[in-house]
Structures are given as structure tokens and as C-alpha cells.
Amino acid sequence: MILIFFSVLITLTAAQVPGSSISCYQCASAELKSRWYLTMLPQTLPEDAFIVGCNSSSGALGKTVSCNNGGCLTYLIQDPDRLDFTLSVRGCQSSLTLFQNPNNIYGGNAIGNRYCEYDGNFVRPNSIGQDVQTKVLVERCFNNSMACNNRDTFPSNGNDCVDSSTNNTVGNAPLSCYNCQKVNGKCSSGRCSKKYCVKSVGKVQNAYSIRKFCADFNPFGINEVCSGRELSVTLSNINTIDGHSDICFCKDRQNCNSAGKVGLFSVFLVMAIKQIQIKEEPSWVSRLAALVKCHECNVMRGLHCHLIVTLFLVILELVYAFRRNADDSSFDYNMQVMPSASNLCYSCASNAYLYFWNQLLMHHYFPPKNFTDQCWHPDVDIGTVPCNSACFTIVEEVYAHVSGQAVMRGCVDRLLLFGMDIDVKEAIISYEEVCRSMDRQLLQLVPLHQDNPLVMMCTCVGRLCNSNDAENVLSSVSVPGFTVIPSAILLIFLRLAY
């Protein structure tokens, strides 16, 4: 067994020796500069590589770069916000994915030294959270004489991009994958079937989101692989929030995206090329690994040193993987748990809402206990409602006879007559005593001002906790440099940050 293991490591080590370099175009659509999360790739391109001409082979595809491993990558993405527009990424496969020598690179059904995967029915959300059907194409190619990654169109009938049907079963049976999404919890419902199962976990501050789905393409070119990346998501082009996202592709067994586990060969490969990075690795792992590296490499030289260190790191990785990947609950990230005891919330709305109530709002919202401008500073005369979730305070711009601002208070469960989207609701009540700027459409609120899509929303848990002076909170939010904590970012990660 030990001899077999060392043979595998020697083979993997030898496979990393760079081959002859080839030239590849390097560019990306200018629109991807602020929406890189659409690519799922861990590595972005230099700022000057984001150009308009990257979308068309008839335009200037930018400069060429020398690539040693993995070939050239062409990555075409139908823009979920503009379905008539195609976003493009071109460059070195190994540089963009941070992985060397993908196993899905050539020798498939495509003609020549190309491996092309195409998904003509990839469901993903647009920027306002609505699921749309899109097209995605990934093509890896080799050409020793000229840059080959210049494709700019999706296949008209799929005949020139058919490697999604290569090795797409498990034991000659279609691959079954989980198809679900969840904020701060386990996710194991729904099924879908394509070439790959995928699991994405996004973390923002003290909360996380899970999405499981399937795809007929894999930008990494490795059947079982995980990758982590730091991510920035912009909410309504105003607030940019940083987080972390991990994504795993697999096809080694049915429902392999159940707990984010990676096959043993994938662990060996990734550890051998030093690509797995554990976001929250225990300190004893890093200290012990560093100690072994230092000690062993001072005593030994060459391949034997690397083999022993790699073996030790693999053992550490496997031990930690068993702890980390037991089930989806391992991704709880010490999530804050909201108490379930029933509380009271103030329930009121500014007089400005009366202008819209009978004609519009009464068909969408629960009626407040009071219509009064005292709702800005609630006192004992303001009505209350029982609440099993969280209390809220909303401040928004309205346009009645003149433009102005209005405030509404109540219980999250008693805001919308037909209920709030479950993912949005869970994201909102995941925090205590925070205010955030949110897109009105995410909350499914009725638009009362055509020029401002944002509202300020505060949530809290506790008896009459939504008693804060709304004018003071509003002024603090408008202070330059104020850091908004948008719980809806969890939903954006869940829906956008694959």
C-alpha cells in the first residue's frame, strides 16, 4: 500500500514539470470587472485585461501570454441580466484556475486538440435574484503555432461542442445531484442530473449560505475539485461587501455534492500541487506542518523530502476533512441563533402611507396598528403585535404630494400578506439589532418612489426592541464611511456567488 501511494505521488510530481509553452489570448469582458463571481474562478486578470474587444473574435482580443500547463481557456457566459449579450474570459487555464494539468483537456469528442463543454440550460439568478436560463461554454485548447482561444459564439446545435456527453455517467447511470439552496442550514432536497454535481458555500461575517446544483461544464477541467476565493459583491451598485466562497465540482458518485467531500485522488492531486487552502484551518495543523517542513527538509534533500512532507500534509488534510465534511452542519460558522420565544413589536406607519393605502398597499401589507407620524419616535400610544420572528423598522422615500421619507414598524412575519421569500426572511432574521441598506425588490416591497430602489431596514429580537429613533438611525446610515451590514448579501451570495 505504501509503495502504491509513493508511486502515485511520484507520478503526480513528475506530471508537474512544465512542458513547452504556448501562446494564449488574455482578456475578459469589461463588464466582468465588477461581476467576476459569475465565472466561479479563483483568480482574476490584471486590470488592463478587461476590455470591450474580448467579446468578439473580430475585435482586438488583447495581448497574448505564454502558458506552460493546462492549455488555453475560452469561457463564454450568457449575461443573466442581458440575455442577448455574451461575456467572455480568455487566458491560461492554469493561471485562471490555479490548477495544473487538468484531466479534461483534450481527447474528447471535439475535433483537434480541444475539449469543449456546453450547458445550454444553466439556471442562475440575475442581479435582482430572479432565476433565468442561460448558456455557458468552456473550451480548453492547444496550438503550438498560434493562440487558439478565440471562440466567440455558442454552438448553434451543439455538434461542435459535445464533450459534456463525454464521461458523464457513473456506472453507466446518469449522475444524480442534489439541487437546493439554504441560508444558515442544511440543504439536501431536490434532484437534478447533468455531467457534474456542484456545491457552493458562501460566508459573510457570521453567516453562510449553501447552494447545490448540477452543470454540464466545469471551468477547472478536473472532475473532482474544490476551490476557494475571496469575493466582493455590490448591492445595488452602492454597497460592496467582502466575503469568502468555496465551490466544489464532482462526478465520482451519485449525489456527490451532499457534503462537499472530494475524492481521494483529488485530495492527493491537489495536495501535491499545493492548491487546497483551508479557510479556517486549526492553528495546530499549520504549526505542525511548518515544523515538519522545516525539520525534514533540513535533513533530507530532493524528492524524498517532498514525498514525506506531502504524505504528512495529506494525512493532516484527510483528518481535518473528516471533521470538516461530516455533513452540512459543519458549515455553520458559529451562526447566531435567534431565540424562538414570542416577543412584542411596535406596529405603526407614518401618515404618508395613508395616501397609498386604500388604492395600493392594503393589497400587499398587513395593516399597522397606527397611522401616525409618532411612528418616528414610538411611545406608549403606539400599538403592538406579538411576534415569533424579528421586529423591523423600515425607512424609505415615498412620493405622495411631495417627496419625503416615511417609517414603518412591525413584525417580519406580519409585513407581507402573502409572505416573504424564505431565503430573504432567514437572511433578515439572522442578525440582531442591525440596520442595513437593502434593495426594495429583494424584500418584495411596493415601489413608492421611482428614483430610489433602496430602503433602510433594521431588525432586532426582543420585547419592543424596534423602538429606536428612526431619524437618528437614518442620520447614522448617511454618514460617509458608515459600514452597512446587509443581511440580504447572504441571499446574493446564495443566488449569485457560485
Coordinates of C-alpha atoms in Angstrom, one line a residue:
M1 CA 0.0 0.0 0.0
I2 CA 2.8 2.4 0.9
L3 CA 4.6 1.6 -2.4
I4 CA 1.4 2.3 -4.3
F5 CA 1.0 5.6 -2.5
F6 CA 4.5 6.7 -3.2
S7 CA 4.2 5.6 -6.8
V8 CA 1.1 7.8 -7.2
L9 CA 3.0 10.8 -5.6
I10 CA 6.0 10.3 -7.9
T11 CA 3.7 10.2 -10.9
L12 CA 2.0 13.4 -9.8
T13 CA 5.2 15.1 -9.1
A14 CA 6.6 14.2 -12.5
A15 CA 3.4 15.4 -14.1
Q16 CA 4.0 18.9 -12.8
V17 CA 7.1 19.5 -14.8
P18 CA 6.2 22.3 -17.3
G19 CA 6.0 21.4 -20.9
S20 CA 6.6 23.5 -23.9
S21 CA 4.9 26.9 -23.6
I22 CA 2.1 28.0 -26.0
S23 CA 0.5 31.4 -26.6
C24 CA -3.0 32.3 -25.4
Y25 CA -5.1 35.4 -25.6
Q26 CA -5.6 37.0 -22.2
C27 CA -8.6 39.2 -21.7
A28 CA -12.1 39.5 -20.2
S29 CA -15.2 41.4 -20.9
A30 CA -15.2 44.8 -19.3
E31 CA -18.5 44.1 -17.6
L32 CA -16.9 41.2 -15.6
K33 CA -14.6 43.5 -13.8
S34 CA -17.3 44.1 -11.1
R35 CA -19.0 40.8 -11.6
W36 CA -16.2 38.2 -11.5
Y37 CA -18.3 36.0 -9.3
L38 CA -20.1 34.9 -12.5
T39 CA -17.0 33.0 -13.6
M40 CA -16.6 30.9 -10.4
L41 CA -12.8 31.3 -11.0
P42 CA -10.5 31.9 -8.0
Q43 CA -8.0 34.1 -10.0
T44 CA -8.9 37.3 -11.8
L45 CA -7.0 39.0 -14.5
P46 CA -4.9 42.2 -14.5
E47 CA -6.9 45.4 -14.7
D48 CA -5.8 46.2 -18.2
A49 CA -7.1 42.8 -19.4
F50 CA -10.8 43.9 -19.0
I51 CA -11.6 45.2 -22.5
V52 CA -14.6 45.6 -24.7
G53 CA -13.0 43.8 -27.6
C54 CA -12.7 40.5 -25.7
N55 CA -16.4 39.7 -26.6
S56 CA -15.7 39.2 -30.3
S57 CA -13.0 37.3 -32.3
S58 CA -13.3 40.0 -34.9
G59 CA -12.2 42.6 -32.4
A60 CA -8.9 43.1 -30.6
L61 CA -8.7 40.1 -28.2
G62 CA -5.9 41.8 -26.2
K63 CA -2.4 40.6 -25.8
T64 CA -1.1 37.1 -25.9
V65 CA 0.7 35.5 -22.9
S66 CA 2.8 32.4 -22.6
C67 CA 1.2 29.4 -20.9
N68 CA 3.1 26.3 -19.7
N69 CA 0.4 24.0 -18.4
G70 CA -3.2 23.3 -19.0
G71 CA -3.6 24.9 -22.4
C72 CA -5.7 28.0 -23.3
L73 CA -9.1 28.7 -21.9
T74 CA -12.1 30.2 -23.6
Y75 CA -15.0 30.8 -21.2
L76 CA -18.3 32.2 -22.6
I77 CA -21.1 33.2 -20.2
Q78 CA -24.6 34.5 -21.3
D79 CA -25.2 37.6 -19.2
P80 CA -28.1 36.8 -16.9
D81 CA -29.0 40.5 -16.9
R82 CA -28.9 40.8 -20.7
L83 CA -29.6 37.5 -22.3
D84 CA -28.7 39.0 -25.7
F85 CA -25.1 39.7 -24.5
T86 CA -22.2 37.3 -24.1
L87 CA -19.4 37.7 -21.5
S88 CA -16.0 36.3 -22.3
V89 CA -12.9 35.2 -20.4
R90 CA -9.7 34.1 -22.2
G91 CA -6.3 33.2 -20.8
C92 CA -4.1 30.4 -19.4
Q93 CA -6.1 27.6 -17.9
S94 CA -3.6 27.1 -15.1
S95 CA -3.4 30.8 -14.2
L96 CA -7.1 31.3 -14.0
T97 CA -8.0 28.2 -12.1
L98 CA -4.7 27.9 -10.1
F99 CA -4.6 24.2 -11.0
Q100 CA -2.1 22.5 -13.3
N101 CA -2.7 19.7 -15.8
P102 CA -6.5 19.3 -15.9
N103 CA -7.7 15.8 -16.9
N104 CA -10.4 17.1 -19.1
I105 CA -8.3 19.0 -21.6
Y106 CA -8.3 17.1 -25.0
G107 CA -9.0 13.8 -26.5
G108 CA -12.8 14.2 -26.1
N109 CA -15.4 14.2 -28.9
A110 CA -14.3 17.6 -30.3
I111 CA -12.1 17.9 -33.4
G112 CA -8.4 18.6 -32.8
N113 CA -6.7 19.5 -29.6
R114 CA -9.8 20.9 -28.0
Y115 CA -12.1 19.9 -25.1
C116 CA -15.4 21.8 -25.2
E117 CA -18.2 21.6 -22.6
Y118 CA -21.5 23.4 -23.2
D119 CA -24.5 23.9 -21.0
G120 CA -27.4 25.4 -22.9
N121 CA -29.8 25.3 -19.9
F122 CA -27.8 26.6 -16.9
V123 CA -30.2 28.3 -14.4
R124 CA -28.7 31.1 -12.5
P125 CA -30.1 34.3 -10.9
N126 CA -29.8 37.8 -12.4
S127 CA -28.8 40.7 -10.3
I128 CA -32.2 41.1 -8.7
G129 CA -32.5 37.4 -7.7
Q130 CA -34.7 36.1 -10.5
D131 CA -33.7 32.8 -11.9
V132 CA -33.1 32.8 -15.6
Q133 CA -32.0 30.2 -18.1
T134 CA -28.5 30.9 -19.5
K135 CA -25.8 29.4 -21.7
V136 CA -22.3 28.6 -20.6
L137 CA -19.4 27.3 -22.7
V138 CA -15.9 26.2 -21.5
E139 CA -13.3 25.3 -24.1
R140 CA -9.7 24.3 -23.5
C141 CA -7.3 24.1 -26.5
F142 CA -3.7 23.6 -27.6
N143 CA -2.0 25.0 -30.6
N144 CA 1.8 25.3 -30.8
S145 CA 1.8 27.8 -33.6
M146 CA -0.9 30.4 -32.7
A147 CA -3.3 31.4 -29.9
C148 CA -6.3 29.2 -30.2
N149 CA -8.7 30.6 -27.6
N150 CA -10.6 32.9 -29.9
R151 CA -14.1 31.4 -30.0
D152 CA -16.8 33.9 -29.5
T153 CA -20.1 32.1 -30.1
F154 CA -22.2 29.3 -28.5
P155 CA -22.8 26.3 -30.7
S156 CA -25.9 26.5 -32.9
N157 CA -26.7 22.8 -32.5
G158 CA -24.1 21.5 -30.1
N159 CA -22.3 19.4 -32.6
D160 CA -19.0 21.3 -32.4
C161 CA -19.0 21.3 -28.5
V162 CA -20.1 17.9 -27.3
D163 CA -17.7 16.9 -24.5
S164 CA -20.4 17.4 -21.9
S165 CA -21.5 14.0 -23.1
T166 CA -18.0 12.5 -22.5
N167 CA -17.7 10.5 -19.3
N168 CA -20.9 11.9 -18.0
T169 CA -22.3 8.9 -16.1
V170 CA -21.4 6.8 -13.0
G171 CA -21.5 3.1 -13.7
N172 CA -23.4 3.8 -16.9
A173 CA -26.2 5.5 -14.9
P174 CA -27.0 9.2 -15.2
L175 CA -25.4 11.3 -12.4
S176 CA -27.9 12.4 -9.8
C177 CA -27.1 15.6 -7.8
Y178 CA -28.8 17.5 -5.0
N179 CA -30.5 20.7 -6.2
C180 CA -31.3 23.0 -3.4
Q181 CA -30.3 26.2 -1.6
K182 CA -30.3 27.2 2.1
V183 CA -29.2 30.1 4.3
N184 CA -27.7 29.0 7.6
G185 CA -28.8 25.4 7.5
K186 CA -28.6 22.0 5.8
C187 CA -29.7 21.5 2.3
S188 CA -30.5 18.0 0.9
S189 CA -33.7 18.3 -1.1
G190 CA -34.4 18.3 -4.8
R191 CA -32.6 16.5 -7.6
C192 CA -31.0 17.3 -10.9
S193 CA -28.9 15.4 -13.4
K194 CA -26.0 16.7 -15.6
K195 CA -22.3 15.9 -16.1
Y196 CA -21.2 17.4 -12.8
C197 CA -22.6 17.9 -9.3
V198 CA -21.7 21.2 -7.7
K199 CA -21.7 22.6 -4.2
S200 CA -21.1 26.3 -3.3
V201 CA -20.7 27.7 0.2
G202 CA -20.5 31.4 0.7
K203 CA -19.6 33.0 4.0
V204 CA -20.3 36.6 5.0
Q205 CA -19.4 37.8 8.5
N206 CA -21.1 35.3 10.9
A207 CA -23.4 33.6 8.5
Y208 CA -23.2 31.4 5.5
S209 CA -25.2 30.1 2.5
I210 CA -25.3 26.8 0.7
R211 CA -26.3 26.1 -2.9
K212 CA -26.2 22.7 -4.5
F213 CA -26.8 22.3 -8.2
C214 CA -25.6 20.5 -11.4
A215 CA -23.9 21.7 -14.5
D216 CA -22.7 20.4 -17.9
F217 CA -19.5 22.4 -17.7
N218 CA -16.5 22.6 -15.3
P219 CA -14.1 25.6 -15.7
F220 CA -11.4 23.8 -13.7
G221 CA -11.1 20.8 -16.0
I222 CA -10.7 18.4 -13.1
N223 CA -13.5 16.0 -12.3
E224 CA -13.3 16.2 -8.5
V225 CA -12.0 19.6 -7.3
C226 CA -12.6 22.3 -4.7
S227 CA -11.5 25.9 -4.9
G228 CA -11.8 28.9 -2.5
R229 CA -11.8 32.6 -3.3
E230 CA -12.3 35.9 -1.7
L231 CA -15.3 37.7 -3.1
S232 CA -16.8 41.2 -3.3
V233 CA -20.5 41.6 -4.1
T234 CA -22.0 45.0 -4.8
L235 CA -25.6 45.6 -3.7
S236 CA -27.5 48.0 -6.0
N237 CA -24.2 49.5 -7.1
I238 CA -23.7 51.2 -3.8
N239 CA -22.6 48.9 -1.0
T240 CA -19.7 46.5 -1.6
I241 CA -19.4 43.6 0.9
D242 CA -16.5 41.2 1.1
G243 CA -16.9 37.6 1.8
H244 CA -15.5 34.1 1.0
S245 CA -16.8 31.5 -1.3
D246 CA -15.9 27.8 -1.7
I247 CA -17.0 25.8 -4.7
C248 CA -16.7 22.0 -5.4
F249 CA -17.3 20.1 -8.6
C250 CA -17.6 16.3 -8.5
K251 CA -18.8 13.3 -10.5
D252 CA -17.3 10.3 -8.8
R253 CA -20.5 9.0 -7.2
Q254 CA -24.2 9.7 -7.1
N255 CA -25.3 12.8 -5.1
C256 CA -21.6 13.6 -4.5
N257 CA -22.4 17.2 -3.7
S258 CA -24.1 16.0 -0.4
A259 CA -21.4 17.3 1.9
G260 CA -18.7 18.9 -0.2
K261 CA -16.3 15.9 0.0
V262 CA -13.6 15.5 -2.6
G263 CA -12.5 12.1 -3.9
L264 CA -9.2 10.7 -2.5
F265 CA -7.4 11.1 -5.8
S266 CA -8.4 14.7 -5.9
V267 CA -7.0 15.3 -2.4
F268 CA -3.7 13.7 -3.5
L269 CA -3.5 15.7 -6.6
V270 CA -4.4 19.0 -5.0
M271 CA -2.1 18.5 -2.1
A272 CA 0.7 17.5 -4.4
I273 CA 0.4 20.8 -6.3
K274 CA -0.3 22.7 -3.1
Q275 CA -3.7 24.1 -4.2
I276 CA -6.1 23.2 -1.4
Q277 CA -6.4 26.0 1.1
I278 CA -8.5 25.5 4.2
K279 CA -10.1 28.8 5.1
E280 CA -10.2 28.2 8.8
E281 CA -7.5 25.6 9.3
P282 CA -6.8 24.8 13.0
S283 CA -3.7 26.5 14.2
W284 CA -2.1 23.2 15.3
V285 CA -2.2 22.0 11.7
S286 CA -0.3 24.9 10.2
R287 CA 2.2 24.9 13.1
L288 CA 2.9 21.2 12.8
A289 CA 3.0 21.3 9.1
A290 CA 5.6 24.1 9.2
L291 CA 7.6 22.2 11.8
V292 CA 7.7 19.1 9.7
K293 CA 8.6 21.0 6.5
C294 CA 11.5 22.7 8.3
H295 CA 12.9 19.6 10.1
E296 CA 12.5 17.1 7.3
C297 CA 13.9 19.4 4.6
N298 CA 16.9 20.2 6.6
V299 CA 17.7 16.5 7.0
M300 CA 16.8 15.3 3.5
R301 CA 17.1 16.6 0.0
G302 CA 15.3 16.2 -3.3
L303 CA 12.3 14.1 -4.0
H304 CA 12.3 12.1 -0.7
C305 CA 11.9 15.3 1.3
H306 CA 8.9 16.4 -0.8
L307 CA 7.3 12.9 -0.7
I308 CA 7.5 12.8 3.1
V309 CA 6.2 16.3 3.6
T310 CA 3.4 15.7 1.0
L311 CA 2.4 12.4 2.8
F312 CA 2.3 14.2 6.1
L313 CA 0.2 17.1 4.7
V314 CA -2.2 14.6 3.0
I315 CA -2.8 12.8 6.4
L316 CA -3.5 16.2 8.1
E317 CA -5.8 17.2 5.3
L318 CA -7.7 13.9 5.5
V319 CA -8.1 14.1 9.2
Y320 CA -9.3 17.6 9.0
A321 CA -11.6 16.8 6.1
F322 CA -13.4 14.1 8.1
R323 CA -14.1 16.8 10.8
R324 CA -15.0 19.5 8.2
N325 CA -17.1 17.4 5.9
A326 CA -19.2 15.2 8.2
D327 CA -22.4 16.9 6.9
D328 CA -23.7 20.4 6.0
S329 CA -23.8 21.4 9.7
S330 CA -20.0 21.7 9.5
F331 CA -20.5 24.9 7.7
D332 CA -22.4 26.6 10.5
Y333 CA -19.5 29.0 11.2
N334 CA -20.8 29.6 14.7
M335 CA -24.0 31.1 13.4
Q336 CA -26.0 33.3 15.8
V337 CA -29.2 31.5 16.8
M338 CA -32.3 33.6 17.2
P339 CA -34.5 32.8 20.3
S340 CA -37.9 31.4 19.5
A341 CA -39.8 32.9 22.4
S342 CA -42.7 35.2 21.4
N343 CA -42.0 38.9 21.6
L344 CA -43.9 42.1 21.1
C345 CA -43.1 44.6 18.3
Y346 CA -44.3 48.1 17.8
S347 CA -46.7 48.3 14.8
C348 CA -47.2 51.6 13.1
A349 CA -46.7 53.6 9.9
S350 CA -46.2 57.2 9.0
N351 CA -49.2 59.2 7.8
A352 CA -47.6 59.4 4.4
Y353 CA -48.6 55.7 3.8
L354 CA -52.3 56.7 4.1
Y355 CA -52.0 58.3 0.7
F356 CA -51.3 54.9 -0.9
W357 CA -53.1 52.5 1.5
N358 CA -56.6 52.0 0.1
Q359 CA -55.6 52.0 -3.6
L360 CA -52.4 50.0 -3.3
L361 CA -50.8 49.0 -0.1
M362 CA -53.7 47.2 1.5
H363 CA -53.5 44.5 -1.1
H364 CA -49.8 43.7 -0.2
Y365 CA -49.2 44.6 3.5
F366 CA -50.7 43.7 6.9
P367 CA -52.3 46.9 8.3
P368 CA -50.3 48.6 11.1
K369 CA -51.9 49.3 14.4
N370 CA -51.5 53.0 14.0
F371 CA -51.0 55.5 11.2
T372 CA -49.2 58.3 12.9
D373 CA -46.0 60.4 12.5
Q374 CA -45.3 59.5 16.1
C375 CA -44.1 56.2 14.5
W376 CA -40.7 58.0 14.0
H377 CA -40.4 58.1 17.9
P378 CA -42.7 55.4 19.3
D379 CA -44.2 55.7 22.7
V380 CA -46.8 54.1 24.9
D381 CA -49.6 55.2 22.5
I382 CA -48.2 53.1 19.6
G383 CA -49.9 49.7 19.1
T384 CA -48.0 46.4 19.4
V385 CA -48.3 42.9 17.8
P386 CA -47.0 39.5 19.0
C387 CA -44.0 38.2 17.0
N388 CA -42.2 34.9 16.8
S389 CA -39.5 36.0 14.4
A390 CA -38.0 39.5 14.5
C391 CA -39.2 43.1 14.8
F392 CA -38.4 45.5 12.0
T393 CA -38.2 49.2 11.2
I394 CA -38.3 50.3 7.6
V395 CA -37.5 53.9 6.4
E396 CA -38.0 54.7 2.7
E397 CA -38.5 57.5 0.4
V398 CA -42.1 58.0 -0.8
Y399 CA -43.7 60.4 -3.2
A400 CA -47.2 61.5 -2.3
H401 CA -47.9 65.2 -3.0
V402 CA -44.2 65.9 -2.4
S403 CA -41.1 63.7 -1.9
G404 CA -40.3 62.7 1.6
Q405 CA -39.4 59.9 3.9
A406 CA -41.7 57.6 5.8
V407 CA -41.2 54.9 8.5
M408 CA -43.0 51.6 9.2
R409 CA -42.6 49.3 12.1
G410 CA -43.9 45.8 12.8
C411 CA -43.1 42.0 12.9
V412 CA -41.3 40.4 9.9
D413 CA -43.9 37.7 9.8
R414 CA -46.6 40.3 9.6
L415 CA -45.2 42.6 6.9
L416 CA -46.3 41.0 3.6
L417 CA -49.8 39.5 3.2
F418 CA -48.6 36.6 1.0
G419 CA -45.4 36.0 2.9
M420 CA -41.8 36.8 2.3
D421 CA -39.3 34.7 0.3
I422 CA -38.0 32.2 2.8
D423 CA -34.3 32.8 1.9
V424 CA -34.8 36.6 2.3
K425 CA -36.6 36.1 5.6
E426 CA -33.9 33.8 7.0
A427 CA -31.2 36.2 6.0
I428 CA -33.0 39.2 7.6
I429 CA -33.6 37.5 11.0
S430 CA -30.1 36.0 11.1
Y431 CA -28.8 39.2 12.8
E432 CA -29.8 41.1 15.9
E433 CA -30.0 44.8 16.2
V434 CA -28.5 45.8 12.9
C435 CA -29.6 48.3 10.2
R436 CA -28.8 47.8 6.5
S437 CA -29.5 49.4 3.1
M438 CA -31.5 46.9 1.0
D439 CA -32.9 46.7 -2.4
R440 CA -36.7 47.1 -2.3
Q441 CA -37.1 44.2 -4.9
L442 CA -35.4 41.7 -2.6
L443 CA -38.0 42.5 0.1
Q444 CA -40.8 42.5 -2.4
L445 CA -41.9 45.9 -1.2
V446 CA -44.2 48.1 -3.3
P447 CA -42.3 50.9 -5.0
L448 CA -43.3 54.3 -3.7
H449 CA -40.5 56.4 -5.2
Q450 CA -39.3 55.8 -8.8
D451 CA -35.8 57.2 -8.3
N452 CA -34.7 55.3 -5.2
P453 CA -34.6 51.5 -5.2
L454 CA -33.2 51.3 -1.7
V455 CA -34.8 51.2 1.7
M456 CA -33.2 51.2 5.2
M457 CA -34.2 48.2 7.3
C458 CA -33.4 47.5 10.9
T459 CA -34.2 44.2 12.6
C460 CA -33.9 43.0 16.2
V461 CA -35.1 40.4 18.6
G462 CA -36.6 41.3 21.9
R463 CA -39.6 42.8 23.6
L464 CA -40.4 46.1 21.8
C465 CA -36.9 46.2 20.5
N466 CA -37.9 48.2 17.4
S467 CA -38.2 51.4 19.4
N468 CA -35.1 53.1 18.1
D469 CA -35.4 56.7 16.9
A470 CA -35.6 56.3 13.2
E471 CA -34.3 59.8 12.5
N472 CA -31.2 59.1 14.5
V473 CA -30.6 55.8 12.7
L474 CA -31.2 57.4 9.4
S475 CA -28.6 60.1 10.0
S476 CA -26.0 57.5 11.1
V477 CA -26.5 55.5 7.9
S478 CA -26.0 58.6 5.8
V479 CA -22.6 59.4 7.5
P480 CA -19.8 58.9 4.9
G481 CA -17.9 55.7 5.6
F482 CA -20.7 54.0 7.5
T483 CA -20.4 50.3 7.0
V484 CA -23.8 48.8 6.2
I485 CA -24.4 45.2 7.2
P486 CA -26.8 43.9 4.6
S487 CA -28.2 40.5 5.6
A488 CA -29.5 40.3 2.1
I489 CA -25.9 39.9 1.0
L490 CA -26.3 36.3 2.2
L491 CA -29.1 35.9 -0.3
I492 CA -26.9 37.5 -3.0
F493 CA -24.1 35.0 -2.2
L494 CA -26.6 32.2 -2.3
R495 CA -28.0 33.2 -5.6
L496 CA -25.0 34.9 -7.3
A497 CA -21.7 33.8 -5.8
Y498 CA -21.4 30.3 -7.2

